[in-house]
XYZ file of C-alpha atoms in Angstrom:
568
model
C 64.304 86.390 57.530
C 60.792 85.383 56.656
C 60.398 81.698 57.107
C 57.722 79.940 54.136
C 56.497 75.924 54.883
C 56.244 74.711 52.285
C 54.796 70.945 51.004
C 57.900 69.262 49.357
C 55.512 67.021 47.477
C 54.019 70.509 45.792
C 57.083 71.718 45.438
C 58.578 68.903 43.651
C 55.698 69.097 41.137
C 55.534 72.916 40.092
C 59.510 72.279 39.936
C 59.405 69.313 37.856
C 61.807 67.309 39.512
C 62.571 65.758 42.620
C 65.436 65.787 45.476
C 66.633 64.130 48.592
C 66.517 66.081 51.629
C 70.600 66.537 51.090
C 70.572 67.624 47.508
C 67.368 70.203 48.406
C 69.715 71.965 51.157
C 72.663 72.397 49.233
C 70.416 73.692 46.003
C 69.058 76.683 49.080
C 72.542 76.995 50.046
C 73.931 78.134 46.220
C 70.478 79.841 45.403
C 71.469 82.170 48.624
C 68.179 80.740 51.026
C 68.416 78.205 53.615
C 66.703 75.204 54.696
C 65.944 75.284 58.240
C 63.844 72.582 58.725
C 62.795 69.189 57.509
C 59.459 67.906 59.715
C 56.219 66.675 59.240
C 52.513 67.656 58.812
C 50.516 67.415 62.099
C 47.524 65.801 60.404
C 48.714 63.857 57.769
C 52.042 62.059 59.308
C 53.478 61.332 56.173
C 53.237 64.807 54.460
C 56.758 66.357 54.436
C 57.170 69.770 55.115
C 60.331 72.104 54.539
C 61.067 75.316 56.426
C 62.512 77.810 54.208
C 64.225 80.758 55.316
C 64.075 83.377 52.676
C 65.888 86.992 52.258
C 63.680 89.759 53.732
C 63.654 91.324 50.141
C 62.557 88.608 48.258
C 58.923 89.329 48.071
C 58.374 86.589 45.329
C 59.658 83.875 47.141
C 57.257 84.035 50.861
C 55.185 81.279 48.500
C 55.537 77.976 46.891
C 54.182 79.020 43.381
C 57.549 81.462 43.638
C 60.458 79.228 45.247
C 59.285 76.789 42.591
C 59.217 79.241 39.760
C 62.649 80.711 41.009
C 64.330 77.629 41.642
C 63.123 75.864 38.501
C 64.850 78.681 36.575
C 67.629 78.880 38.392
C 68.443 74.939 37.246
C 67.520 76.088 33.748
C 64.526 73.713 33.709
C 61.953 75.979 32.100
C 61.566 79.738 31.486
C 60.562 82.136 33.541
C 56.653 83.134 32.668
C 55.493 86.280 31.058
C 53.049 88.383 32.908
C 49.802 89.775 30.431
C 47.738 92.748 31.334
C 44.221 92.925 29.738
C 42.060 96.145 29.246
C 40.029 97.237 32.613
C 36.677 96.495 33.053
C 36.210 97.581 36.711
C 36.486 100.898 38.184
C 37.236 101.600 41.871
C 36.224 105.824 42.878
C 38.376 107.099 44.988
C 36.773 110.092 47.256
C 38.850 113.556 48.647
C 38.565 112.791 52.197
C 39.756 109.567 51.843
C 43.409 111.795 51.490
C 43.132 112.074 55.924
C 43.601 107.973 56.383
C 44.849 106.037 53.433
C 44.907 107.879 50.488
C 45.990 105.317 48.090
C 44.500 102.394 46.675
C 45.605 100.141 43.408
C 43.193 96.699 42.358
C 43.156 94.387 40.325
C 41.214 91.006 39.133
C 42.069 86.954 38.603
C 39.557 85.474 36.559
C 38.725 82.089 36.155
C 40.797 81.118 39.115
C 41.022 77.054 40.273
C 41.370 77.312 43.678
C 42.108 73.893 45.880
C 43.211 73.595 49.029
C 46.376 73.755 48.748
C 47.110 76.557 46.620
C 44.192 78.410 48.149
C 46.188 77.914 51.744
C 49.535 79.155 50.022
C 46.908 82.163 48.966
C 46.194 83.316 52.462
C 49.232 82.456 53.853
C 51.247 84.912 51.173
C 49.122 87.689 52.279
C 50.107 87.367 56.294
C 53.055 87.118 54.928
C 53.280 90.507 52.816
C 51.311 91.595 55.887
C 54.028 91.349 58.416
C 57.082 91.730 56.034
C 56.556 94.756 53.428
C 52.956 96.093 54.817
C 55.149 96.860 58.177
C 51.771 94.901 59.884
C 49.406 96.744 57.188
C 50.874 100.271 58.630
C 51.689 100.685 55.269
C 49.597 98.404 52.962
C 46.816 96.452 53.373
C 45.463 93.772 51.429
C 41.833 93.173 50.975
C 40.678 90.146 48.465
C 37.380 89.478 47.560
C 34.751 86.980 45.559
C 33.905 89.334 42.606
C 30.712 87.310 42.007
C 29.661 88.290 44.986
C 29.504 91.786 44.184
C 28.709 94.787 41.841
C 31.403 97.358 40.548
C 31.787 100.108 40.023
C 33.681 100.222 43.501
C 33.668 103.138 45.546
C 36.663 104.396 48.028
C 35.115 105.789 50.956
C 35.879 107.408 54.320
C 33.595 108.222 56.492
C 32.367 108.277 60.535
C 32.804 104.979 62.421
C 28.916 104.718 63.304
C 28.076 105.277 59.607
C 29.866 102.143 58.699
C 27.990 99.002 58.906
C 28.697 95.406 57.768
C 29.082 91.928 58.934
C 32.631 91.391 59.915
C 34.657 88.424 58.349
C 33.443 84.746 59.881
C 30.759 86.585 62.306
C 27.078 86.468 61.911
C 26.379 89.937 63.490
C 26.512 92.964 61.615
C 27.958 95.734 63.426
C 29.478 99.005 63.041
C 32.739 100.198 62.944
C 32.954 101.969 66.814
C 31.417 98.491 67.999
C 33.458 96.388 65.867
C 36.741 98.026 67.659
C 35.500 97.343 70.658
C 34.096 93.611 69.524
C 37.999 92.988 68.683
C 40.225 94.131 71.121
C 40.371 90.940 72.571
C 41.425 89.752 69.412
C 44.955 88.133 69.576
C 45.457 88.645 65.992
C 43.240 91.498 64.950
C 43.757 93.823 67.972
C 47.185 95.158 67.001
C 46.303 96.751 64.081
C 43.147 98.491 65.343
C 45.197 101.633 66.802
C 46.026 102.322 63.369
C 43.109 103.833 62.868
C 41.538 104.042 65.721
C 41.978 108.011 66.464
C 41.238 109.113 62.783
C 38.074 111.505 62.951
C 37.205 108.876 59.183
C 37.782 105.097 58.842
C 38.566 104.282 55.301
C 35.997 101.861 53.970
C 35.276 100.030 50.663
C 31.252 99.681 48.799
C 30.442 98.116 45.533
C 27.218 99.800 43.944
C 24.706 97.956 45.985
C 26.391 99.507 49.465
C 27.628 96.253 50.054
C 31.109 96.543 52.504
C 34.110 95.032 50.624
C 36.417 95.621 53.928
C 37.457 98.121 56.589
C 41.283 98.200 56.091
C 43.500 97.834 57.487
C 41.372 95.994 59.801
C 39.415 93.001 58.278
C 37.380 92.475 55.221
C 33.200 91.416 55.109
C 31.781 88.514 55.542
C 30.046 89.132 52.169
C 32.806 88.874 49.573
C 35.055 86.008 51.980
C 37.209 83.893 49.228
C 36.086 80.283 48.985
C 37.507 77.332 47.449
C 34.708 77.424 45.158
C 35.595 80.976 43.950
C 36.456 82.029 40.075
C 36.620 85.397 40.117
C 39.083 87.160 42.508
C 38.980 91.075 43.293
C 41.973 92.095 44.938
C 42.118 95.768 46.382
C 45.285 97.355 48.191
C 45.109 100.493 50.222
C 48.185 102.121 51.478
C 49.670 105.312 52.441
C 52.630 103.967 50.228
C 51.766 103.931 46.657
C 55.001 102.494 45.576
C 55.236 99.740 48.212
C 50.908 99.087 47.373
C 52.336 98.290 44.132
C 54.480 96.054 45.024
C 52.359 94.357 46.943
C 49.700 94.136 44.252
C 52.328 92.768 41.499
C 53.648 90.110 43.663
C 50.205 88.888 44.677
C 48.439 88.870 41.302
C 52.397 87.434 39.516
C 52.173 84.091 41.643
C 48.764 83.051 41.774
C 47.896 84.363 38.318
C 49.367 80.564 37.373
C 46.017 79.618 38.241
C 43.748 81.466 36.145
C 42.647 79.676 33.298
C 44.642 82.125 30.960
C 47.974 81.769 32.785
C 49.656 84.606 34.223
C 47.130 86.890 32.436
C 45.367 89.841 34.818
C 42.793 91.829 33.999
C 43.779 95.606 35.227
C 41.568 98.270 37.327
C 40.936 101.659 36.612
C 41.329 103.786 39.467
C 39.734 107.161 39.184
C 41.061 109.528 41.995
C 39.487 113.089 42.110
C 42.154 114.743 40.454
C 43.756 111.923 38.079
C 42.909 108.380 36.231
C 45.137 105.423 36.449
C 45.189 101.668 36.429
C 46.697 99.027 37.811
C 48.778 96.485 37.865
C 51.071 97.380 34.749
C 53.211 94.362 35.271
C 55.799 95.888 32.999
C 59.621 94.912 32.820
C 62.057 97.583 34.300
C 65.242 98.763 32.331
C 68.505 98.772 34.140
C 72.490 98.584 32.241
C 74.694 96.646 34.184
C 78.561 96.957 33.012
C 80.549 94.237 32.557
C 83.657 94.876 33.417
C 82.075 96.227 37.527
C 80.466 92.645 38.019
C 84.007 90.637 36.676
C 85.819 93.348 38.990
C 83.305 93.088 42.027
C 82.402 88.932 41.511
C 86.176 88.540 40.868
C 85.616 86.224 37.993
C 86.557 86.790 34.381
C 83.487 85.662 32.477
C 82.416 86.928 28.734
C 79.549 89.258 28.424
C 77.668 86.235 26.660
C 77.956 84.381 29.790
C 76.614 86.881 31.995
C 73.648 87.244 29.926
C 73.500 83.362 30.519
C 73.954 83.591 34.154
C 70.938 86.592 34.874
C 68.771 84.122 32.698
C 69.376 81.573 35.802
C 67.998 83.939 37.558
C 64.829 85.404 36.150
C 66.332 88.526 34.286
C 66.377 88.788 30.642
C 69.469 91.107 29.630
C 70.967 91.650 25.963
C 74.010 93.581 24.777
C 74.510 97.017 24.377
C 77.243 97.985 21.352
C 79.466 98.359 23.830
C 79.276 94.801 25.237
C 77.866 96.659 28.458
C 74.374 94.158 29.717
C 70.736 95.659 29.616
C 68.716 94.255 31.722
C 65.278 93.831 31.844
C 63.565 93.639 35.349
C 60.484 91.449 35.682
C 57.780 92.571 38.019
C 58.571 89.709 40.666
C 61.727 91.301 41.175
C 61.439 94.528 43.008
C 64.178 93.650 45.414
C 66.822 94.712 42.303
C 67.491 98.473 43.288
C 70.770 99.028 41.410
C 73.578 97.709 39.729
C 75.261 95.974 42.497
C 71.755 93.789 42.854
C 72.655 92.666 39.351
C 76.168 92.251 40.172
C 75.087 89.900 43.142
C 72.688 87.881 41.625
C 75.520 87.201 38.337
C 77.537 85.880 41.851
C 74.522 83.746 42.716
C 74.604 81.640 39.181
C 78.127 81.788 38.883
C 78.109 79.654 41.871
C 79.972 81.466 44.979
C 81.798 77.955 46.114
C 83.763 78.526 41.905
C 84.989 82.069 42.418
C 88.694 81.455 43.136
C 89.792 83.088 46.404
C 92.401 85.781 45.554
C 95.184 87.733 47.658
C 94.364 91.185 47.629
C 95.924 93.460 46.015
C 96.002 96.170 47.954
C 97.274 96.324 51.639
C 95.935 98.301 54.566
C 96.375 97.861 58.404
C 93.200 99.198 60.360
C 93.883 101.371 62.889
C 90.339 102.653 64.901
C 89.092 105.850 64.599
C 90.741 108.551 66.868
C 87.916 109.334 68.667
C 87.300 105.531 69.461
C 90.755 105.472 70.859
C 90.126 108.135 72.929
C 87.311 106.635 73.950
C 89.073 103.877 74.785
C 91.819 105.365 76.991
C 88.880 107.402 78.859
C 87.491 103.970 79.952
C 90.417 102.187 81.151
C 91.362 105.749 82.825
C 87.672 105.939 84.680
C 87.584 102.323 85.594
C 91.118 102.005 87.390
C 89.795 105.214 89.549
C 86.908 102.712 90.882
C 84.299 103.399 88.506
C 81.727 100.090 86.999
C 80.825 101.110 83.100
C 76.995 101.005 81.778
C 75.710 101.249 78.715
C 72.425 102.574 78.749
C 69.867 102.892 75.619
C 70.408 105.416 73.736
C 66.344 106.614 73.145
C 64.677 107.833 76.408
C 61.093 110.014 77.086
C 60.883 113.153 76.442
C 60.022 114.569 80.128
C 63.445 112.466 81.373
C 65.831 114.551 78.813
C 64.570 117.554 80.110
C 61.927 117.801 83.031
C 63.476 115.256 84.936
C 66.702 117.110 84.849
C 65.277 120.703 85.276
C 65.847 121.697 81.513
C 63.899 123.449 79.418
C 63.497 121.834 75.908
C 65.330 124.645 73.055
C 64.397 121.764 70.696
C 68.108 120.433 70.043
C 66.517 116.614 70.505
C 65.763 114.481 67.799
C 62.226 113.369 68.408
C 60.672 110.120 67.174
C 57.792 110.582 65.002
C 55.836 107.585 65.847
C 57.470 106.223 69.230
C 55.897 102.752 70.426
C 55.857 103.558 74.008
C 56.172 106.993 76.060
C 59.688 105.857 77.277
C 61.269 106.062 73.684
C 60.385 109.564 72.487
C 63.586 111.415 71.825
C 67.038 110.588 71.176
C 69.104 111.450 74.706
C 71.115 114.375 74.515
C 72.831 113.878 77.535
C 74.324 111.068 78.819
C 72.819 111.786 82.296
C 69.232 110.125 82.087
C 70.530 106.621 81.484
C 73.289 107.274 84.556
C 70.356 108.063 86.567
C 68.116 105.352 85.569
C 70.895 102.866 86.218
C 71.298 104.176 89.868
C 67.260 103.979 90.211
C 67.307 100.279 89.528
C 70.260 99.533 91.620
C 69.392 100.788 95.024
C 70.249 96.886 96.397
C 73.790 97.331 95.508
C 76.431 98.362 98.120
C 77.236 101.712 98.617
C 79.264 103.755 97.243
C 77.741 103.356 93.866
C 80.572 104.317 90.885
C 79.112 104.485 87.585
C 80.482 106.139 84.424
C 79.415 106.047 80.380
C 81.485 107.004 77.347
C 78.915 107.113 74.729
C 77.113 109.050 71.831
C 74.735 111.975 72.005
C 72.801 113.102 69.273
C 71.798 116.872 68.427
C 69.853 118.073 65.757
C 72.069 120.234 63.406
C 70.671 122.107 60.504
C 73.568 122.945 58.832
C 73.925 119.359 57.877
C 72.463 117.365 55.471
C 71.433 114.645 57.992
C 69.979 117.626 60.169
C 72.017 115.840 63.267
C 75.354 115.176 64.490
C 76.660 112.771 67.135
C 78.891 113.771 70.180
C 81.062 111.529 72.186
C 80.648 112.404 75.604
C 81.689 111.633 79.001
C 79.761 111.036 82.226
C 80.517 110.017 85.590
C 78.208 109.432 88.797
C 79.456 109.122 92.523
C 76.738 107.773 94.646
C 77.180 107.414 98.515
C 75.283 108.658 101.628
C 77.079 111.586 101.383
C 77.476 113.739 97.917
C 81.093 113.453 97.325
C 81.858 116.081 95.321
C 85.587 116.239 96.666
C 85.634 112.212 94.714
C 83.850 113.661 90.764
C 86.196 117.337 91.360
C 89.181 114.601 91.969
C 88.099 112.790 89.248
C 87.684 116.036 87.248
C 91.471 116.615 87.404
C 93.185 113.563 86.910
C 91.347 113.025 83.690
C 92.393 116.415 82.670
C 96.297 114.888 83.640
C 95.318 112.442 81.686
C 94.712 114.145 78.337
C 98.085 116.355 79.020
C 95.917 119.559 79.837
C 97.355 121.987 82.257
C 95.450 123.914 84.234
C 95.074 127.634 83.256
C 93.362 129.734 79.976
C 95.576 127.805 77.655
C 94.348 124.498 78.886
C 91.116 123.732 81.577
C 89.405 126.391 84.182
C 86.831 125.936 86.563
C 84.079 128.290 86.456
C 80.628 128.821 89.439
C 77.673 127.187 86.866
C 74.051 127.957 87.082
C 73.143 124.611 85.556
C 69.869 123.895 87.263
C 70.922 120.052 87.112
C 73.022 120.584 90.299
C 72.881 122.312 93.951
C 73.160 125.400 93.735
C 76.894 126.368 95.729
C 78.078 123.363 94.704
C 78.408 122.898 90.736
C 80.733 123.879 87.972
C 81.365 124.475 84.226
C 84.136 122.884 83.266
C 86.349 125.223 80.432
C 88.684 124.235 77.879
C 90.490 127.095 75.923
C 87.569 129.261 76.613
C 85.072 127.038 75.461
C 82.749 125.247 77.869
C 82.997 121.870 77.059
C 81.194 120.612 80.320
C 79.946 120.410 84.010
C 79.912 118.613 87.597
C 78.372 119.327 91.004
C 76.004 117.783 93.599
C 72.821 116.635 91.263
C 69.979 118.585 92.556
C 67.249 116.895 95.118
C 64.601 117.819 92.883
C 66.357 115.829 90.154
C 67.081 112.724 92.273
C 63.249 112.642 93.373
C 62.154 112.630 89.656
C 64.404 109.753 89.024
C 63.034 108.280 92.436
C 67.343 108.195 93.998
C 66.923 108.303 98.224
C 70.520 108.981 98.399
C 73.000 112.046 97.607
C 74.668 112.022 94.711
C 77.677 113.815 92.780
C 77.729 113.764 88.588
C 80.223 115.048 85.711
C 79.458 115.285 81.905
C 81.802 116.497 79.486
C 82.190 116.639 75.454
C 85.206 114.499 74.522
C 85.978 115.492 71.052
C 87.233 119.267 71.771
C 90.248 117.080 73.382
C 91.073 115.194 70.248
C-alpha cells in the first residue's frame, strides 16, 4: 500500500474541519485507509505530519487535494466537484516510428494555475507517486509536465537516433545528447533504473515544440527548458505510454486534483492528438455508466437497506447513482474513480458508508465442513511417508534459468516451459518443469552439511498445454535425492518401492514395472523409468557426472522424480 504524508494543517483546511489525532484514525479506519503514523516535520518542529496508508487502487487518493476531497464527501460536508473540459487549442503530432518505443501519448493543459509551495510539493510528489504505483516505474507510463509559457505548440512526437537528440537535461547546465546523457546518469540513484528501458531501442522517443525546443526524453527525464516553477500559470502535461488505457488514467487523475487550482476550478482545457492514422483528444473527463442491483449489495453487504438509501450511501462516496424503474441503482462513475471495475466495487464501497462496525454479524445459513483437496492429501501422506524414511523437505523457487531446466540436466528444450517474457535476472527465465533443478541447487549450497545428504520435494510443475484456455497446467510431482560418497542407488530403488507399498500398488502390469531408461539425466547402466499401468509416470538412477559438474556437486549422487496425480 502506497503510503501519502500529508500536512494535517492542509488537510484540515481543504476538509473544512478539524480532528484530534484519535478521531482522524478511526475516520481512516471506517473510510477503509489507515493511519500509520503521526510525526513531525524535520524543519519546522511544530508542523504535524500524518502517514497515510492508502489502497493500491486508489489512484485519487496518493495526494492531499484527493484524501481531502474524498473524505470531505464521505462526512457529507460538501459535494463532490464536477470536472469541465474546454475545446483544444494545442496539438501534439504524433510520428509512425514512434510505434517501435512508446507509441502512445495523451496531453493536456491547466491554465491559470496558483502554484505555492505546498500544493506545488503535493504536485511532484503525486507524480513519483503514479510513477512507482500505476506507471509500474514509468515501464508503462510516463509523465512529463511542462511550463507552457515557455514554449511553442504545435508539439511534435518524435523518435529518433540517440546522437540526434540534444537538450539540456533537467537541473544541469550542460546540454548533451541522448547516448551521453545515459552514460552522464548511470550513477544516478534515482534516474539510473529506468534508463534500460530504453536503452537498447535502435529510436529514443523524444518530445519538440515548433522552435525544436526538447520538452523531455521519457521515460527518462524532462528539459531544463520547460522545468515547472512556483511562479508558473500555464501547465502542459504530456503522458507517453505503451498503455493507452492506463496513460489515461494517469492523465485524468493528475489534471482531476490539481485542476482545484486553476483559476476556473476543475476546468481543463483538452489536447488534440493527431496520430498518423487517427485524431483524438484528451482528457474527456466523462462519467462512466454502471447498474448496480439492489437486491446483490443487501445480499452480499448483508444489510437490508431501501434503494433510496443506497443512492444516499454511493453519494458518501463520490458516485452519483439514480433509479432505474425497476428500483435497480445506475451509477455514474466519476473520472477519479477508475479503481470501480464492476459491480462488486459498488457493492463494497455501499459497505464502506454503511459503516462495516453496523452490519449485524449473522450465522450462516448454509453449512459446509472443508475437507482439502485430494491431491493435497496425497501430498500430504507422500511427505510424512518420505520424511520417516530419513529424508529433510525443501522447498525450492519455483522459476529457475533457462540453461538449468534443460542444459544443466542434459535435456533438450521441446518447448513444454513456460518462459518469462521480461525476466529481471538470467536466473528467473522459465517456470521449472522438473522438480530436479531446485533439488540440485539445494545440494550445491549445502556441501558443509554432514553426509549423507537426504533431500526430497513434493511440489508443482508447470507445462505449457494448448488445449487449455490458460495454455498451461500444473503437475504435482515427486522428487527425492540421496547424496553420500557413494551413489546409493540400492537407498532411492528402496525408496522407490516402499512408496509404491505405500499407495497400495502391487508390483506387475496392473500396478508399477521397472523399465532400463535412456534418460540422459542419469548414468547410463544405472537408471530407470518407473511404469504405472503402462504409462510412464517417472524415473530414478545415479544422476550423471556431467550433470553434477554443471550444478558444481563433488560428490555421487542418486535421484527419483515421479508424477503424483496418475496415483490419485
Amino acid at each position: 500500500m502506497p503510503t501519502v504524508n500529508v500536512d494535517c494543517e492542509t488537510l484540515y483546511h481543504q476538509m473544512g474541519k478539524t480532528f484530534t489525532d484519535q478521531q482522524f484514525e478511526d475516520l481512516c479506519f471506517d473510510f477503509g485507509i489507515e493511519l500509520e503514523e503521526v510525526t513531525f516535520d524535520e524543519v519546522i518542529k511544530t508542523k504535524k505530519i500524518y502517514k497515510i496508508d492508502i489502497p493500491a487502487n486508489r489512484y485519487d487518493m496518493l495526494c492531499v487535494e484527493g484524501i481531502s476531497r474524498a473524505l470531505k464527501t464521505y462526512l457529507e460536508l460538501g459535494q463532490p466537484p464536477i470536472y469541465k473540459t474546454t475545446l483544444p487549442v494545442l496539438e501534439m503530432i504524433v510520428e509512425p516510428e514512434t510505434s517501435l518505443v512508446r507509441p502512445f501519448v495523451v496531453c493536456a493543459v491547466l491554465r491559470n494555475v496558483q502554484f505555492n509551495e505546498q500544493n506545488y510539493n503535493s504536485f511532484i510528489d503525486l507524480q513519483e507517486k503514479l510513477h512507482n504505483n500505476l506507471c509500474r516505474k514509468r515501464t508503462l507510463v510516463a509523465i512529463g509536465t511542462h511550463d507552457l509559457d515557455t514554449l511553442k505548440p504545435p508539439f511534435r512526437y518524435r523518435a529518433l537516433e540517440p546522437k540526434s537528440i540534444q537538450f539540456v537535461p533537467l537541473n544541469q547546465t550542460k546540454s548533451m545528447n541522448a547516448e551521453e546523457l545515459m552514460t552522464f546518469y548511470e550513477s544516478d540513484r534515482k534516474l539510473s533504473k529506468f534508463l534500460d528501458i530504453i536503452r537498447s531501442k535502435p529510436v529514443y522517443p523524444v518530445i519538440y515544440d515548433s522552435n525544436q525546443n526538447v520538452l523531455s526524453l521519457p521515460p527518462i527525464i524532462n528539459s531544463d527548458h520547460s522545468k515547472i516553477k512556483l511562479t508558473t500559470k500555464n501547465v502542459f502535461i504530456e503522458c507517453t505510454a505503451t498503455d493507452k488505457h492506463k496513460a489515461q488514467t494517469v492523465l485524468q487523475t493528475m489534471v482531476t486534483m490539481f485542476s482545484q487550482y486553476c483559476k476556473e476550478q476543475f476546468t481543463v482545457e483538452q489536447v488534440k492528438i493527431t496520430y498518423p492514422d487517427s485524431q483524438t483528444v484528451t482528457p474527456t473527463l466523462e462519467d462512466r455508466q454502471m447498474n448496480a442491483r439492489t437486491e446483490y449489495i443487501n445480499t452480499a453487504v448483508g444489510i437490508q437497506e431501501t434503494p433510496e438509501s443506497l443512492v444516499r450511501l454511493l453519494q458518501k462516496m463520490s458516485l452519483k447513482a439514480s433509479l432505474t424503474p425497476e428500483k435497480d441503482l445506475l451509477v455514474k462513475i466519476p473520472p477519479t474513480r477508475s479503481d470501480i471495475l464492476h459491480e462488486c466495487d459498488i457493492m463494497e464501497d455501499c459497505a464502506i458508508a454503511y459503516n462495516f462496525n453496523k452490519i449485524i454479524e449473522t450465522v450462516p445459513k448454509a453449512y459446509t465442513i472443508a475437507v482439502p483437496l485430494p491431491i493435497n492429501k496425497l501430498g500430504d501422506s507422500m511427505r510424512k511417508e518420505i520424511a520417516l524414511a530419513g529424508y529433510t523437505e525443501v522447498l525450492a523457487f519455483t522459476l529457475c534459468s533457462k540453461d538449468e531446466n534443460f542444459a544443466f540436466l542434459n535435456k533438450k528444450d521441446n518447448k513444454e516451459a513456460v518462459v518469462l517474457a521480461n525476466p529481471k535476472t538470467i536466473e528467473y527465465q522459465v517456470v521449472r518443469t522438473s522438480l530436479m533443478p531446485g533439488i540440485l541447487k539445494t545440494v550445491s549450497s549445502n556441501k558443509a552439511m554432514p553426509l549423507p545428504l537426504k533431500v526430497f520435494e513434493v511440489s508443482d510443475i508447470v507445462l505449457r498445454d494448448e488445449s487449455l484456455e490458460r495454455r498451461a497446467r500444473n503437475q504435482r510431482n515427486v522428487c527425492c535425492l540421496y547424496s553420500n560418497k557413494t551413489a546409493g542407488f540400492e537407498h532411492i530403488h528402496g525408496l522407490v518401492d516402499r512408496l509404491m507399498m505405500m499407495l497400495s500398488v502391487p508390483r506387475g502390469e496392473n500396478g508399477y514395472v521397472i523399465k532400463p531408461s535412456e534418460d540422459d539425466l542419469f548414468f547410463p547402466g544405472r537408471r530407470a523409468d518407473l511404469i504405472y499401468k503402462g504409462n510412464k509416470v517417472g524415473h530414478f538412477g545415479i544422476v550423471h557426472p556431467l550433470v553434477l559438474e554443471k550444478f558444481d556437486i563433488s560428490v555421487p549422487c542418486s535421484a527419483l522424480e515421479f508424477n503424483l496425480e496418475p496415483f490419485l
